[in-house]
Amino acid sequence: DRNIEKHFDSQLMSLQDDVKRRLAEVKPLYLTTAINPNSRIYRFYNEAIRCYIYGAFEASSVLCRAICETIAKRYIENTKYKNLLYGKEKTKESAPSIGKILKKLSIKRKAVDLYYRIGKKADEILHSKDEKTVEKEAYETIGHLQSFIKEFYQEHDFSAEWI
């Protein structure tokens, strides 16, 4: 037990400066909307930030895509295109992507582009065995996510702020 404790102490000490610096770089999300602070969006966002702060850059980036998808799906579920997400007769191959549905809904091009950019990074992480995400890329992905959220919610009369 004592050796394990010493090991963890030395590991944490070596990470301390990086964790402090990364913590100062990113800000928690405050959505002034009807979204519940216990919702998936908040939980995923906070988890993505924690992953980034502690150096789990790939996990952080993949969670950013999960957040975008959750936001987009919840929006689409309240539109006439809901059946394109969940239609019983649709196969996975014939259903349009979430990004294509967002385009049909005339979501701002910038938000759709950010959605695709975040998704592309996550795909590279999940499907390319040689992908190694570095801190700068994870930080950029979080920035893209923050811009996506801001663009998406501004378009729908909500606001997003970082405190």
mmCIF file of N, CA, C and O in Angstrom, residues 88-140:
data_model
loop_
_atom_site.group_PDB
_atom_site.id
_atom_site.type_symbol
_atom_site.label_atom_id
_atom_site.label_comp_id
_atom_site.label_asym_id
_atom_site.label_seq_id
_atom_site.Cartn_x
_atom_site.Cartn_y
_atom_site.Cartn_z
ATOM 1 N N LYS A 88 -38.361 2.980 -38.392
ATOM 2 C CA LYS A 88 -38.215 1.525 -38.292
ATOM 3 C C LYS A 88 -37.782 0.903 -39.615
ATOM 4 O O LYS A 88 -37.056 -0.075 -39.648
ATOM 5 N N GLU A 89 -38.258 1.472 -40.721
ATOM 6 C CA GLU A 89 -37.919 0.896 -42.015
ATOM 7 C C GLU A 89 -36.544 1.328 -42.514
ATOM 8 O O GLU A 89 -36.034 0.814 -43.493
ATOM 9 N N LYS A 90 -35.916 2.261 -41.812
ATOM 10 C CA LYS A 90 -34.603 2.752 -42.228
ATOM 11 C C LYS A 90 -33.506 1.804 -41.745
ATOM 12 O O LYS A 90 -33.518 1.374 -40.606
ATOM 13 N N THR A 91 -32.598 1.517 -42.626
ATOM 14 C CA THR A 91 -31.405 0.794 -42.205
ATOM 15 C C THR A 91 -30.335 1.835 -41.923
ATOM 16 O O THR A 91 -30.445 2.976 -42.371
ATOM 17 N N LYS A 92 -29.329 1.441 -41.208
ATOM 18 C CA LYS A 92 -28.254 2.375 -40.895
ATOM 19 C C LYS A 92 -27.621 2.920 -42.170
ATOM 20 O O LYS A 92 -27.225 4.068 -42.243
ATOM 21 N N GLU A 93 -27.551 2.077 -43.203
ATOM 22 C CA GLU A 93 -26.927 2.488 -44.455
ATOM 23 C C GLU A 93 -27.774 3.503 -45.227
ATOM 24 O O GLU A 93 -27.247 4.340 -45.937
ATOM 25 N N SER A 94 -29.100 3.422 -45.122
ATOM 26 C CA SER A 94 -29.949 4.313 -45.914
ATOM 27 C C SER A 94 -30.312 5.608 -45.196
ATOM 28 O O SER A 94 -30.794 6.546 -45.816
ATOM 29 N N ALA A 95 -30.110 5.669 -43.898
ATOM 30 C CA ALA A 95 -30.452 6.874 -43.143
ATOM 31 C C ALA A 95 -29.394 7.950 -43.379
ATOM 32 O O ALA A 95 -28.207 7.661 -43.377
ATOM 33 N N PRO A 96 -29.824 9.192 -43.586
ATOM 34 C CA PRO A 96 -28.840 10.275 -43.765
ATOM 35 C C PRO A 96 -28.113 10.546 -42.449
ATOM 36 O O PRO A 96 -28.622 10.273 -41.370
ATOM 37 N N SER A 97 -26.936 11.092 -42.547
ATOM 38 C CA SER A 97 -26.171 11.423 -41.349
ATOM 39 C C SER A 97 -26.832 12.599 -40.625
ATOM 40 O O SER A 97 -27.623 13.350 -41.206
ATOM 41 N N ILE A 98 -26.465 12.758 -39.380
ATOM 42 C CA ILE A 98 -26.982 13.884 -38.597
ATOM 43 C C ILE A 98 -26.593 15.197 -39.260
ATOM 44 O O ILE A 98 -27.394 16.124 -39.339
ATOM 45 N N GLY A 99 -25.374 15.280 -39.755
ATOM 46 C CA GLY A 99 -24.927 16.493 -40.436
ATOM 47 C C GLY A 99 -25.790 16.831 -41.640
ATOM 48 O O GLY A 99 -26.134 17.995 -41.866
ATOM 49 N N LYS A 100 -26.171 15.825 -42.425
ATOM 50 C CA LYS A 100 -27.032 16.065 -43.589
ATOM 51 C C LYS A 100 -28.422 16.520 -43.155
ATOM 52 O O LYS A 100 -29.033 17.367 -43.803
ATOM 53 N N ILE A 101 -28.921 15.969 -42.068
ATOM 54 C CA ILE A 101 -30.224 16.403 -41.556
ATOM 55 C C ILE A 101 -30.137 17.853 -41.091
ATOM 56 O O ILE A 101 -31.044 18.652 -41.345
ATOM 57 N N LEU A 102 -29.045 18.218 -40.426
ATOM 58 C CA LEU A 102 -28.874 19.612 -39.986
ATOM 59 C C LEU A 102 -28.882 20.555 -41.182
ATOM 60 O O LEU A 102 -29.462 21.641 -41.123
ATOM 61 N N LYS A 103 -28.250 20.137 -42.278
ATOM 62 C CA LYS A 103 -28.263 20.964 -43.488
ATOM 63 C C LYS A 103 -29.681 21.120 -44.013
ATOM 64 O O LYS A 103 -30.081 22.217 -44.422
ATOM 65 N N LYS A 104 -30.472 20.044 -44.002
ATOM 66 C CA LYS A 104 -31.865 20.116 -44.460
ATOM 67 C C LYS A 104 -32.670 21.083 -43.604
ATOM 68 O O LYS A 104 -33.608 21.703 -44.082
ATOM 69 N N LEU A 105 -32.307 21.179 -42.333
ATOM 70 C CA LEU A 105 -33.010 22.064 -41.410
ATOM 71 C C LEU A 105 -32.497 23.496 -41.486
ATOM 72 O O LEU A 105 -32.912 24.342 -40.705
ATOM 73 N N SER A 106 -31.598 23.751 -42.388
ATOM 74 C CA SER A 106 -31.027 25.091 -42.587
ATOM 75 C C SER A 106 -30.332 25.630 -41.350
ATOM 76 O O SER A 106 -30.400 26.821 -41.051
ATOM 77 N N ILE A 107 -29.649 24.742 -40.628
ATOM 78 C CA ILE A 107 -28.821 25.176 -39.511
ATOM 79 C C ILE A 107 -27.650 25.952 -40.108
ATOM 80 O O ILE A 107 -27.158 25.627 -41.183
ATOM 81 N N LYS A 108 -27.191 26.987 -39.413
ATOM 82 C CA LYS A 108 -26.087 27.806 -39.916
ATOM 83 C C LYS A 108 -24.935 26.937 -40.407
ATOM 84 O O LYS A 108 -24.553 25.964 -39.761
ATOM 85 N N ARG A 109 -24.394 27.333 -41.530
ATOM 86 C CA ARG A 109 -23.289 26.580 -42.138
ATOM 87 C C ARG A 109 -22.110 26.441 -41.179
ATOM 88 O O ARG A 109 -21.477 25.389 -41.108
ATOM 89 N N LYS A 110 -21.822 27.500 -40.433
ATOM 90 C CA LYS A 110 -20.693 27.442 -39.496
ATOM 91 C C LYS A 110 -20.901 26.340 -38.455
ATOM 92 O O LYS A 110 -19.971 25.593 -38.142
ATOM 93 N N ALA A 111 -22.116 26.218 -37.936
ATOM 94 C CA ALA A 111 -22.406 25.182 -36.941
ATOM 95 C C ALA A 111 -22.261 23.794 -37.556
ATOM 96 O O ALA A 111 -21.696 22.885 -36.935
ATOM 97 N N VAL A 112 -22.755 23.629 -38.779
ATOM 98 C CA VAL A 112 -22.653 22.332 -39.451
ATOM 99 C C VAL A 112 -21.180 22.003 -39.735
ATOM 100 O O VAL A 112 -20.750 20.863 -39.524
ATOM 101 N N ASP A 113 -20.410 22.977 -40.180
ATOM 102 C CA ASP A 113 -18.985 22.749 -40.433
ATOM 103 C C ASP A 113 -18.248 22.342 -39.155
ATOM 104 O O ASP A 113 -17.397 21.446 -39.173
ATOM 105 N N LEU A 114 -18.569 22.994 -38.052
ATOM 106 C CA LEU A 114 -17.957 22.640 -36.775
ATOM 107 C C LEU A 114 -18.362 21.222 -36.355
ATOM 108 O O LEU A 114 -17.537 20.448 -35.855
ATOM 109 N N TYR A 115 -19.625 20.878 -36.593
ATOM 110 C CA TYR A 115 -20.112 19.528 -36.291
ATOM 111 C C TYR A 115 -19.270 18.488 -37.044
ATOM 112 O O TYR A 115 -18.802 17.500 -36.467
ATOM 113 N N TYR A 116 -19.055 18.718 -38.343
ATOM 114 C CA TYR A 116 -18.265 17.788 -39.154
ATOM 115 C C TYR A 116 -16.802 17.752 -38.711
ATOM 116 O O TYR A 116 -16.177 16.690 -38.686
ATOM 117 N N ARG A 117 -16.239 18.895 -38.366
ATOM 118 C CA ARG A 117 -14.829 18.957 -37.964
ATOM 119 C C ARG A 117 -14.609 18.157 -36.676
ATOM 120 O O ARG A 117 -13.640 17.401 -36.562
ATOM 121 N N ILE A 118 -15.504 18.334 -35.718
ATOM 122 C CA ILE A 118 -15.393 17.601 -34.450
ATOM 123 C C ILE A 118 -15.570 16.106 -34.702
ATOM 124 O O ILE A 118 -14.835 15.278 -34.163
ATOM 125 N N GLY A 119 -16.540 15.760 -35.539
ATOM 126 C CA GLY A 119 -16.778 14.353 -35.872
ATOM 127 C C GLY A 119 -15.597 13.720 -36.575
ATOM 128 O O GLY A 119 -15.242 12.567 -36.313
ATOM 129 N N LYS A 120 -14.956 14.478 -37.460
ATOM 130 C CA LYS A 120 -13.802 13.962 -38.196
ATOM 131 C C LYS A 120 -12.661 13.627 -37.239
ATOM 132 O O LYS A 120 -12.015 12.578 -37.363
ATOM 133 N N LYS A 121 -12.422 14.498 -36.268
ATOM 134 C CA LYS A 121 -11.360 14.245 -35.296
ATOM 135 C C LYS A 121 -11.667 12.976 -34.500
ATOM 136 O O LYS A 121 -10.793 12.128 -34.302
ATOM 137 N N ALA A 122 -12.907 12.827 -34.060
ATOM 138 C CA ALA A 122 -13.286 11.634 -33.295
ATOM 139 C C ALA A 122 -13.149 10.376 -34.149
ATOM 140 O O ALA A 122 -12.671 9.342 -33.669
ATOM 141 N N ASP A 123 -13.544 10.453 -35.417
ATOM 142 C CA ASP A 123 -13.398 9.307 -36.320
ATOM 143 C C ASP A 123 -11.935 8.904 -36.472
ATOM 144 O O ASP A 123 -11.612 7.711 -36.485
ATOM 145 N N GLU A 124 -11.057 9.890 -36.597
ATOM 146 C CA GLU A 124 -9.630 9.585 -36.712
ATOM 147 C C GLU A 124 -9.136 8.854 -35.465
ATOM 148 O O GLU A 124 -8.381 7.885 -35.553
ATOM 149 N N ILE A 125 -9.581 9.305 -34.308
ATOM 150 C CA ILE A 125 -9.173 8.673 -33.053
ATOM 151 C C ILE A 125 -9.688 7.245 -32.981
ATOM 152 O O ILE A 125 -8.959 6.317 -32.630
ATOM 153 N N LEU A 126 -10.943 7.062 -33.328
ATOM 154 C CA LEU A 126 -11.572 5.753 -33.167
ATOM 155 C C LEU A 126 -11.219 4.753 -34.257
ATOM 156 O O LEU A 126 -11.266 3.544 -34.012
ATOM 157 N N HIS A 127 -10.876 5.230 -35.442
ATOM 158 C CA HIS A 127 -10.719 4.310 -36.566
ATOM 159 C C HIS A 127 -9.322 4.255 -37.168
ATOM 160 O O HIS A 127 -9.084 3.439 -38.054
ATOM 161 N N SER A 128 -8.423 5.096 -36.740
ATOM 162 C CA SER A 128 -7.059 5.067 -37.267
ATOM 163 C C SER A 128 -6.127 4.576 -36.166
ATOM 164 O O SER A 128 -5.955 5.252 -35.154
ATOM 165 N N LYS A 129 -5.539 3.420 -36.389
ATOM 166 C CA LYS A 129 -4.705 2.843 -35.332
ATOM 167 C C LYS A 129 -3.456 3.670 -35.044
ATOM 168 O O LYS A 129 -2.860 3.543 -33.980
ATOM 169 N N ASP A 130 -3.061 4.527 -35.970
ATOM 170 C CA ASP A 130 -1.869 5.339 -35.777
ATOM 171 C C ASP A 130 -2.155 6.737 -35.221
ATOM 172 O O ASP A 130 -1.229 7.507 -34.996
ATOM 173 N N GLU A 131 -3.422 7.069 -35.003
ATOM 174 C CA GLU A 131 -3.777 8.412 -34.529
ATOM 175 C C GLU A 131 -3.302 8.608 -33.097
ATOM 176 O O GLU A 131 -3.546 7.785 -32.214
ATOM 177 N N LYS A 132 -2.625 9.696 -32.873
ATOM 178 C CA LYS A 132 -2.187 10.097 -31.533
ATOM 179 C C LYS A 132 -2.593 11.549 -31.357
ATOM 180 O O LYS A 132 -2.081 12.433 -32.030
ATOM 181 N N THR A 133 -3.537 11.798 -30.494
ATOM 182 C CA THR A 133 -4.029 13.151 -30.270
ATOM 183 C C THR A 133 -3.143 13.849 -29.242
ATOM 184 O O THR A 133 -2.950 13.345 -28.144
ATOM 185 N N VAL A 134 -2.646 15.005 -29.618
ATOM 186 C CA VAL A 134 -1.804 15.778 -28.704
ATOM 187 C C VAL A 134 -2.655 16.865 -28.043
ATOM 188 O O VAL A 134 -3.779 17.144 -28.465
ATOM 189 N N GLU A 135 -2.090 17.467 -27.030
ATOM 190 C CA GLU A 135 -2.803 18.471 -26.237
ATOM 191 C C GLU A 135 -3.399 19.584 -27.099
ATOM 192 O O GLU A 135 -4.567 19.955 -26.934
ATOM 193 N N LYS A 136 -2.612 20.105 -28.021
ATOM 194 C CA LYS A 136 -3.075 21.213 -28.860
ATOM 195 C C LYS A 136 -4.324 20.824 -29.661
ATOM 196 O O LYS A 136 -5.265 21.608 -29.776
ATOM 197 N N GLU A 137 -4.357 19.607 -30.188
ATOM 198 C CA GLU A 137 -5.516 19.154 -30.969
ATOM 199 C C GLU A 137 -6.757 19.006 -30.089
ATOM 200 O O GLU A 137 -7.859 19.376 -30.494
ATOM 201 N N ALA A 138 -6.564 18.481 -28.890
ATOM 202 C CA ALA A 138 -7.703 18.345 -27.975
ATOM 203 C C ALA A 138 -8.235 19.723 -27.579
ATOM 204 O O ALA A 138 -9.449 19.940 -27.523
ATOM 205 N N TYR A 139 -7.333 20.661 -27.337
ATOM 206 C CA TYR A 139 -7.734 22.025 -26.991
ATOM 207 C C TYR A 139 -8.513 22.662 -28.144
ATOM 208 O O TYR A 139 -9.546 23.305 -27.934
ATOM 209 N N GLU A 140 -8.039 22.453 -29.371
ATOM 210 C CA GLU A 140 -8.749 22.975 -30.548
ATOM 211 C C GLU A 140 -10.131 22.344 -30.681
ATOM 212 O O GLU A 140 -11.102 23.035 -31.020
#
